[in-house]
Each structure stands twice: as structure tokens, then as C-alpha cells.
Amino acid sequence: RVKAALPQDPRPLYRIEWNRNGGASILVQSVEQQPDWEQAFEDLPVLERYHCTVYDPRFTTGSWLAFRLLGNPTGCRQGVRYPLIHEADQYAWLNRKLAAAGVQVYRCQIVGRDRQSTWKTMPAVGRVRMSHLGVTFEGVLKVAHPNLLSEAVRSGVGAAKGLGFGLLSVMPVGA
């Protein structure tokens, strides 16, 4: 439904966040257009409300930010991607990805792990079920290179961004 709401954006970033009573919020980031939620959900009346806002953060070197990321920590061996299942490997993956995004992680915890499945049509074999490991990281980081962080917020972090992974949310510490 996210892609239906954003037909002009080939790779919108999004994350589904479940709350304690079983409801969900969908955070969506698009650099191309505002989503058309009514059109995307016209045949499925489950959307209660939505709010759109322009998000254009300005980062400065040395600033402290709280972050949240639903990542798909993976490694690659002989061209084949595989999930990183050990916590130490997941933290190392996060530190590598965020260092490339121009920040240093100062505090971080894993607040959730989940397997997410989707179906993909492959020309040679038809529909194939694909499973991805999702790890939700939260913590505090310090900005070293504002331009790199801006690009990571805009384009996402890690693999499987089209499946709801990679949206890096940041805000000033204490906000």
C-alpha cells in the first residue's frame, strides 16, 4: 500500500511500528511526493488518520541525536546475502553502516527482533517466499559528517529498503 500511495517515488522509505494494543503506525519518507493515502486505501477502510509534514533536517558537526532504525543486518559471501543472527555481529553491522553515514554510535540497544516475510515473483521459478531478519536499534549518536548523515537519512541504511527496512529516524537528544 505504501507504493500505491507514492506511485512517482520508486524507492520510498517506510517502517511499520506496532503499538501495545495491536495497532500500527506507518512512518513513510519520500523525497519525490506527498503520499495519497486515500487512493491507496480506498478499497480497504483501515486507515484511521494520517499526517504529512515536510522533514528537512539540518545537521551540524558535534551534535547529539537520538536514533531509531529497523535494520536488516546481513553479510555477503560469494555473492549470496545472509542474515547476521548473533547480537555482536548485528551491533558491528550497525556501527559500520552508521560510520559510513558520518556518525559515531555512543549508546545503542536492540529493542526488537523479528522475521518478516514477503513474496517475490522470480521468472524461472514463479512466486517465492522471502524471509528477512529485522532488528530494531535505538540509541544516541554524535554527528561527525553532516552531509553523509543527510544522505543516509534521505536514502536509508542497509539492505531491503523496499521491504520496510532502513529508515533512519533521528531527533535532537532530549527533544
Coordinates of N, CA and C in Angstrom, one line a residue:
R1 N 0.8 -1.2 0.0 CA 0.0 0.0 0.0 C 0.9 1.3 0.0
V2 N 2.1 1.2 0.6 CA 2.9 2.4 0.6 C 3.3 2.8 -0.9
K3 N 3.6 1.8 -1.7 CA 4.0 2.1 -3.1 C 2.8 2.6 -3.9
A4 N 1.6 2.2 -3.5 CA 0.4 2.7 -4.2 C 0.1 4.1 -3.8
A5 N 0.5 4.5 -2.6 CA 0.3 5.9 -2.1 C 1.3 6.8 -2.7
L6 N 2.4 6.3 -3.2 CA 3.6 7.1 -3.8 C 4.0 6.5 -5.1
P7 N 3.1 6.6 -6.1 CA 3.4 6.0 -7.4 C 4.6 6.6 -8.2
Q8 N 4.9 7.9 -7.8 CA 6.0 8.5 -8.5 C 7.4 8.3 -7.9
D9 N 7.4 7.7 -6.7 CA 8.6 7.5 -5.9 C 9.0 6.1 -6.0
P10 N 10.1 5.7 -6.7 CA 10.5 4.4 -7.0 C 11.0 3.6 -5.7
R11 N 11.5 4.4 -4.7 CA 12.0 3.7 -3.5 C 11.7 4.5 -2.2
P12 N 10.4 4.6 -1.9 CA 10.1 5.3 -0.6 C 10.7 4.5 0.6
L13 N 11.1 5.2 1.6 CA 11.5 4.5 2.8 C 10.3 4.5 3.8
Y14 N 10.1 3.4 4.4 CA 9.0 3.3 5.4 C 9.3 2.3 6.5
R15 N 8.6 2.4 7.6 CA 8.7 1.5 8.7 C 7.4 1.3 9.4
I16 N 7.0 0.1 9.7 CA 5.8 -0.1 10.4 C 6.1 -0.3 11.9
E17 N 5.5 0.5 12.7 CA 5.7 0.4 14.2 C 4.4 0.0 14.9
W18 N 4.5 -1.1 15.5 CA 3.4 -1.7 16.2 C 3.3 -1.2 17.6
N19 N 2.1 -0.8 18.1 CA 1.9 -0.4 19.5 C 1.4 -1.5 20.3
R20 N 1.3 -1.2 21.6 CA 0.9 -2.3 22.6 C -0.5 -2.9 22.4
N21 N -1.4 -2.1 21.9 CA -2.8 -2.6 21.7 C -3.0 -3.2 20.4
G22 N -2.0 -3.5 19.6 CA -2.1 -4.2 18.4 C -2.3 -3.3 17.1
G23 N -2.4 -2.0 17.3 CA -2.5 -1.1 16.2 C -1.1 -0.8 15.7
A24 N -1.1 -0.1 14.6 CA 0.2 0.2 14.0 C 0.3 1.6 13.4
S25 N 1.5 2.1 13.3 CA 1.7 3.4 12.7 C 2.7 3.1 11.5
I26 N 2.5 3.7 10.4 CA 3.4 3.6 9.3 C 4.1 4.9 9.1
L27 N 5.4 4.9 9.3 CA 6.3 6.1 9.0 C 6.8 6.0 7.6
V28 N 6.6 7.0 6.8 CA 6.9 7.0 5.4 C 7.8 8.2 5.1
Q29 N 8.8 8.0 4.3 CA 9.6 9.2 3.9 C 9.8 9.1 2.4
S30 N 9.4 10.2 1.7 CA 9.6 10.2 0.3 C 10.2 11.6 -0.1
V31 N 11.1 11.5 -1.0 CA 11.7 12.8 -1.5 C 11.0 13.2 -2.8
E32 N 10.2 12.4 -3.3 CA 9.5 12.7 -4.6 C 8.2 13.4 -4.5
Q33 N 7.3 12.9 -3.5 CA 5.9 13.4 -3.5 C 5.3 13.2 -2.1
Q34 N 4.2 13.9 -1.9 CA 3.3 13.6 -0.8 C 2.5 12.3 -1.0
P35 N 2.3 11.5 -0.1 CA 1.5 10.3 -0.3 C 0.0 10.6 -0.5
D36 N -0.6 9.8 -1.3 CA -2.1 9.8 -1.5 C -2.7 8.6 -0.8
W37 N -2.9 8.8 0.5 CA -3.3 7.6 1.3 C -4.8 7.3 1.0
E38 N -5.6 8.2 0.7 CA -7.0 7.9 0.4 C -7.1 7.0 -0.8
Q39 N -6.3 7.3 -1.9 CA -6.3 6.5 -3.1 C -5.7 5.1 -2.8
A40 N -4.7 5.0 -2.0 CA -4.0 3.7 -1.7 C -4.9 2.8 -0.8
F41 N -5.8 3.4 0.0 CA -6.6 2.6 0.9 C -8.1 2.7 0.6
E42 N -8.5 3.1 -0.7 CA -9.9 3.3 -1.0 C -10.7 2.0 -0.9
D43 N -10.0 0.9 -1.2 CA -10.8 -0.4 -1.2 C -10.6 -1.2 0.2
L44 N -9.8 -0.6 1.1 CA -9.6 -1.2 2.4 C -9.7 -0.1 3.5
P45 N -10.8 0.0 4.1 CA -11.0 1.2 5.0 C -10.5 0.9 6.4
V46 N -9.1 0.8 6.5 CA -8.5 0.6 7.8 C -7.7 1.8 8.2
L47 N -7.5 2.7 7.4 CA -6.7 3.9 7.7 C -7.6 4.9 8.5
E48 N -7.2 5.1 9.8 CA -7.9 6.0 10.6 C -7.6 7.4 10.4
R49 N -6.3 7.7 10.4 CA -5.9 9.1 10.2 C -4.4 9.1 9.7
Y50 N -4.0 10.2 9.2 CA -2.7 10.4 8.7 C -2.3 11.8 8.8
H51 N -1.0 12.1 8.9 CA -0.4 13.4 9.0 C 0.8 13.4 8.1
C52 N 0.9 14.4 7.3 CA 2.1 14.6 6.4 C 2.8 15.9 6.8
T53 N 4.1 15.9 6.8 CA 4.9 17.1 7.1 C 6.2 17.1 6.3
V54 N 6.7 18.2 6.1 CA 8.0 18.3 5.4 C 9.1 18.1 6.4
Y55 N 10.0 17.3 6.1 CA 11.1 17.0 7.0 C 12.4 17.3 6.3
D56 N 13.1 18.4 6.7 CA 14.3 18.8 6.1 C 15.3 19.2 7.1
P57 N 15.9 18.2 7.8 CA 16.8 18.4 8.9 C 18.1 19.1 8.5
R58 N 18.7 19.9 9.4 CA 20.0 20.5 9.2 C 20.9 20.0 10.3
F59 N 21.9 19.2 9.9 CA 22.8 18.6 10.9 C 24.0 19.4 11.1
T60 N 24.6 19.4 12.3 CA 25.8 20.1 12.5 C 26.8 19.2 13.2
T61 N 28.1 19.4 12.8 CA 29.2 18.6 13.4 C 29.2 18.7 14.9
G62 N 29.2 17.6 15.6 CA 29.3 17.6 17.1 C 27.9 17.5 17.7
S63 N 26.9 17.6 17.0 CA 25.5 17.5 17.6 C 25.2 16.1 18.0
W64 N 24.4 15.9 19.1 CA 24.0 14.6 19.6 C 22.6 14.4 19.2
L65 N 22.3 13.2 18.7 CA 21.0 12.8 18.2 C 20.5 11.5 18.7
A66 N 19.3 11.4 19.1 CA 18.7 10.1 19.3 C 18.3 9.4 18.0
F67 N 18.4 8.1 17.9 CA 18.0 7.5 16.6 C 17.2 6.2 16.8
R68 N 16.5 5.8 15.8 CA 15.9 4.5 15.7 C 16.0 4.0 14.3
L69 N 16.3 2.7 14.1 CA 16.5 2.1 12.8 C 16.0 0.7 12.9
L70 N 15.1 0.3 12.0 CA 14.8 -1.1 11.7 C 15.7 -1.5 10.6
G71 N 16.7 -2.3 11.0 CA 17.7 -2.7 10.0 C 17.5 -4.1 9.6
N72 N 18.2 -4.5 8.5 CA 18.2 -5.9 8.0 C 19.7 -6.2 8.0
P73 N 20.3 -6.5 9.2 CA 21.7 -6.8 9.2 C 22.1 -8.1 8.4
T74 N 22.9 -7.9 7.4 CA 23.3 -9.0 6.6 C 24.8 -9.0 6.3
G75 N 25.3 -10.1 5.9 CA 26.6 -10.3 5.4 C 26.5 -10.8 4.0
C76 N 27.6 -10.9 3.3 CA 27.6 -11.4 1.9 C 28.8 -12.3 1.7
R77 N 28.5 -13.5 1.2 CA 29.6 -14.4 1.0 C 29.4 -15.0 -0.4
Q78 N 30.4 -14.9 -1.3 CA 30.3 -15.4 -2.7 C 29.0 -14.9 -3.4
G79 N 28.7 -13.6 -3.2 CA 27.5 -13.0 -3.8 C 26.2 -13.4 -3.2
V80 N 26.2 -14.1 -2.1 CA 24.9 -14.5 -1.5 C 24.8 -13.8 -0.2
R81 N 23.7 -13.1 0.0 CA 23.4 -12.3 1.2 C 22.8 -13.3 2.3
Y82 N 23.3 -13.1 3.5 CA 22.8 -14.0 4.6 C 22.6 -13.1 5.9
P83 N 21.6 -13.5 6.7 CA 21.3 -12.7 7.9 C 22.4 -12.9 9.0
L84 N 22.7 -11.8 9.7 CA 23.6 -11.8 10.8 C 22.7 -12.1 12.1
I85 N 22.9 -13.3 12.6 CA 22.0 -13.7 13.7 C 22.5 -13.5 15.1
H86 N 23.8 -13.3 15.2 CA 24.4 -13.1 16.5 C 24.4 -11.6 16.9
E87 N 24.1 -11.3 18.1 CA 23.9 -9.9 18.5 C 25.2 -9.1 18.3
A88 N 26.4 -9.7 18.6 CA 27.6 -8.9 18.4 C 27.8 -8.6 16.9
D89 N 27.4 -9.5 16.0 CA 27.5 -9.2 14.6 C 26.5 -8.1 14.2
Q90 N 25.4 -8.1 14.8 CA 24.4 -7.1 14.5 C 24.8 -5.7 14.9
Y91 N 25.4 -5.6 16.1 CA 26.0 -4.3 16.5 C 27.2 -3.9 15.6
A92 N 28.0 -4.8 15.3 CA 29.1 -4.5 14.4 C 28.6 -4.0 13.0
W93 N 27.5 -4.6 12.5 CA 26.9 -4.2 11.2 C 26.4 -2.7 11.4
L94 N 25.7 -2.5 12.5 CA 25.2 -1.1 12.7 C 26.3 -0.1 12.8
N95 N 27.4 -0.4 13.6 CA 28.5 0.5 13.7 C 29.1 0.8 12.3
R96 N 29.3 -0.2 11.5 CA 29.8 0.0 10.1 C 28.9 0.9 9.3
K97 N 27.6 0.6 9.3 CA 26.7 1.4 8.5 C 26.6 2.8 8.9
L98 N 26.6 3.0 10.2 CA 26.4 4.4 10.7 C 27.7 5.2 10.7
A99 N 28.9 4.5 10.7 CA 30.1 5.2 10.5 C 30.2 5.7 9.1
A100 N 29.7 4.9 8.1 CA 29.7 5.3 6.7 C 28.7 6.4 6.5
A101 N 27.7 6.6 7.5 CA 26.8 7.7 7.4 C 27.3 8.9 8.1
G102 N 28.5 8.9 8.6 CA 29.1 10.1 9.1 C 28.8 10.3 10.6
V103 N 28.5 9.3 11.4 CA 28.2 9.4 12.8 C 28.9 8.4 13.6
Q104 N 29.0 8.6 14.9 CA 29.6 7.7 15.8 C 28.5 7.3 16.8
V105 N 28.3 6.0 17.0 CA 27.3 5.5 17.9 C 27.9 5.5 19.3
Y106 N 27.2 6.2 20.2 CA 27.7 6.3 21.6 C 26.9 5.4 22.6
R107 N 25.7 5.2 22.3 CA 24.8 4.3 23.1 C 23.8 3.6 22.2
C108 N 23.6 2.3 22.3 CA 22.7 1.6 21.5 C 22.2 0.4 22.1
Q109 N 20.9 0.1 21.9 CA 20.4 -1.2 22.4 C 19.5 -1.7 21.3
I110 N 19.4 -3.0 21.3 CA 18.4 -3.7 20.4 C 17.1 -3.8 21.1
V111 N 16.1 -3.2 20.6 CA 14.8 -3.2 21.2 C 13.8 -4.2 20.6
G112 N 14.2 -4.8 19.5 CA 13.3 -5.8 18.9 C 13.9 -6.6 17.8
R113 N 13.5 -7.8 17.7 CA 14.0 -8.7 16.6 C 12.7 -9.4 16.0
D114 N 12.7 -9.6 14.7 CA 11.5 -10.2 14.1 C 11.9 -10.7 12.7
R115 N 11.3 -11.8 12.3 CA 11.4 -12.2 10.9 C 10.2 -11.7 10.1
Q116 N 10.5 -11.1 9.0 CA 9.5 -10.6 8.1 C 9.5 -11.3 6.8
S117 N 8.3 -11.7 6.4 CA 8.2 -12.5 5.1 C 7.5 -11.7 4.1
T118 N 7.9 -11.9 2.8 CA 7.2 -11.3 1.7 C 7.3 -12.3 0.5
W119 N 6.5 -12.1 -0.5 CA 6.5 -12.9 -1.7 C 7.1 -12.2 -2.8
K120 N 7.9 -12.9 -3.6 CA 8.6 -12.3 -4.8 C 8.4 -13.2 -6.0
T121 N 8.0 -12.6 -7.1 CA 7.9 -13.4 -8.3 C 9.2 -13.5 -9.1
M122 N 9.7 -14.7 -9.3 CA 11.0 -14.9 -9.9 C 10.7 -15.5 -11.3
P123 N 11.3 -15.0 -12.4 CA 11.0 -15.5 -13.7 C 11.1 -17.0 -13.9
A124 N 12.2 -17.6 -13.3 CA 12.4 -19.0 -13.6 C 11.6 -20.0 -12.7
V125 N 11.2 -19.5 -11.5 CA 10.5 -20.4 -10.6 C 9.1 -20.0 -10.1
G126 N 8.7 -18.8 -10.4 CA 7.4 -18.3 -10.0 C 7.5 -17.6 -8.7
R127 N 6.4 -17.7 -7.9 CA 6.4 -17.0 -6.6 C 7.2 -17.7 -5.5
V128 N 8.1 -16.9 -4.9 CA 9.0 -17.5 -3.8 C 8.8 -16.7 -2.6
R129 N 8.7 -17.4 -1.4 CA 8.6 -16.7 -0.2 C 10.0 -16.3 0.3
M130 N 10.2 -15.0 0.6 CA 11.5 -14.5 1.1 C 11.3 -14.1 2.5
S131 N 12.3 -14.4 3.3 CA 12.3 -14.0 4.8 C 13.5 -13.1 5.1
H132 N 13.2 -12.1 5.9 CA 14.2 -11.1 6.2 C 14.3 -11.0 7.7
L133 N 15.4 -10.9 8.3 CA 15.6 -10.6 9.7 C 15.6 -9.1 10.0
G134 N 14.6 -8.7 10.8 CA 14.5 -7.3 11.2 C 15.0 -7.1 12.6
V135 N 15.9 -6.1 12.8 CA 16.4 -5.8 14.1 C 16.2 -4.3 14.3
T136 N 15.5 -3.9 15.4 CA 15.3 -2.5 15.7 C 16.3 -2.0 16.7
F137 N 17.1 -1.0 16.3 CA 18.1 -0.4 17.1 C 17.6 1.0 17.6
E138 N 17.9 1.3 18.8 CA 17.7 2.6 19.3 C 18.9 3.1 20.1
G139 N 19.2 4.4 20.1 CA 20.3 4.8 20.8 C 20.6 6.3 20.6
V140 N 21.9 6.7 20.8 CA 22.4 8.0 20.7 C 23.6 8.0 19.9
L141 N 23.7 9.0 19.0 CA 24.9 9.1 18.1 C 25.4 10.6 18.1
K142 N 26.6 10.7 17.6 CA 27.2 12.1 17.5 C 27.6 12.3 16.0
V143 N 27.2 13.4 15.5 CA 27.4 13.7 14.1 C 28.9 14.2 13.9
A144 N 29.5 13.5 12.9 CA 30.9 13.8 12.5 C 30.9 14.5 11.2
H145 N 30.0 14.0 10.2 CA 30.0 14.5 8.9 C 28.5 14.7 8.5
P146 N 28.0 16.0 8.7 CA 26.6 16.3 8.4 C 26.1 15.9 7.0
N147 N 26.9 16.1 6.0 CA 26.4 15.8 4.6 C 26.2 14.3 4.5
L148 N 27.1 13.4 5.0 CA 26.9 12.0 4.9 C 25.6 11.6 5.7
L149 N 25.4 12.1 6.9 CA 24.2 11.8 7.6 C 23.0 12.2 6.8
S150 N 23.0 13.4 6.2 CA 21.8 13.9 5.5 C 21.5 12.9 4.3
E151 N 22.5 12.4 3.7 CA 22.3 11.4 2.6 C 21.8 10.1 3.1
A152 N 22.2 9.6 4.3 CA 21.7 8.4 4.9 C 20.3 8.5 5.3
V153 N 19.9 9.7 5.9 CA 18.5 9.9 6.2 C 17.6 9.9 5.0
R154 N 18.1 10.5 3.9 CA 17.4 10.6 2.7 C 17.2 9.3 2.0
S155 N 18.3 8.5 1.9 CA 18.3 7.3 1.1 C 18.2 6.0 1.9
G156 N 18.4 6.0 3.2 CA 18.2 4.8 4.0 C 19.5 4.1 4.3
V157 N 19.5 3.1 5.2 CA 20.7 2.4 5.6 C 20.5 0.9 5.5
G158 N 21.4 0.3 4.8 CA 21.4 -1.2 4.7 C 20.5 -1.7 3.5
A159 N 20.2 -3.0 3.6 CA 19.5 -3.7 2.6 C 18.0 -3.8 2.8
A160 N 17.3 -4.2 1.8 CA 15.8 -4.4 1.9 C 15.0 -3.2 2.2
K161 N 15.5 -2.0 1.7 CA 14.7 -0.8 2.0 C 13.3 -0.8 1.4
G162 N 13.2 -1.5 0.3 CA 11.8 -1.6 -0.4 C 10.9 -2.5 0.4
L163 N 11.4 -3.1 1.4 CA 10.5 -4.0 2.3 C 10.3 -3.5 3.7
G164 N 10.6 -2.2 3.9 CA 10.3 -1.6 5.2 C 11.5 -1.5 6.1
F165 N 12.7 -1.7 5.6 CA 13.9 -1.6 6.4 C 14.7 -0.4 6.0
G166 N 15.5 0.1 6.9 CA 16.5 1.1 6.5 C 16.1 2.6 6.8
L167 N 14.9 2.9 7.2 CA 14.5 4.2 7.5 C 15.2 4.7 8.8
L168 N 16.1 5.6 8.8 CA 16.9 6.1 9.9 C 16.1 7.3 10.4
S169 N 15.6 7.2 11.6 CA 14.9 8.4 12.3 C 15.8 9.0 13.3
V170 N 16.0 10.3 13.3 CA 16.8 11.0 14.2 C 16.1 12.2 14.7
M171 N 16.5 12.6 16.0 CA 16.0 13.8 16.6 C 17.0 14.3 17.6
P172 N 17.0 15.6 18.0 CA 17.9 16.0 19.0 C 17.7 15.3 20.3
V173 N 18.8 15.0 21.0 CA 18.7 14.3 22.3 C 17.9 15.3 23.2
G174 N 16.9 14.7 23.9 CA 16.1 15.5 24.9 C 14.9 16.1 24.3
A175 N 14.7 16.0 22.9 CA 13.5 16.6 22.3 C 12.3 15.8 22.5

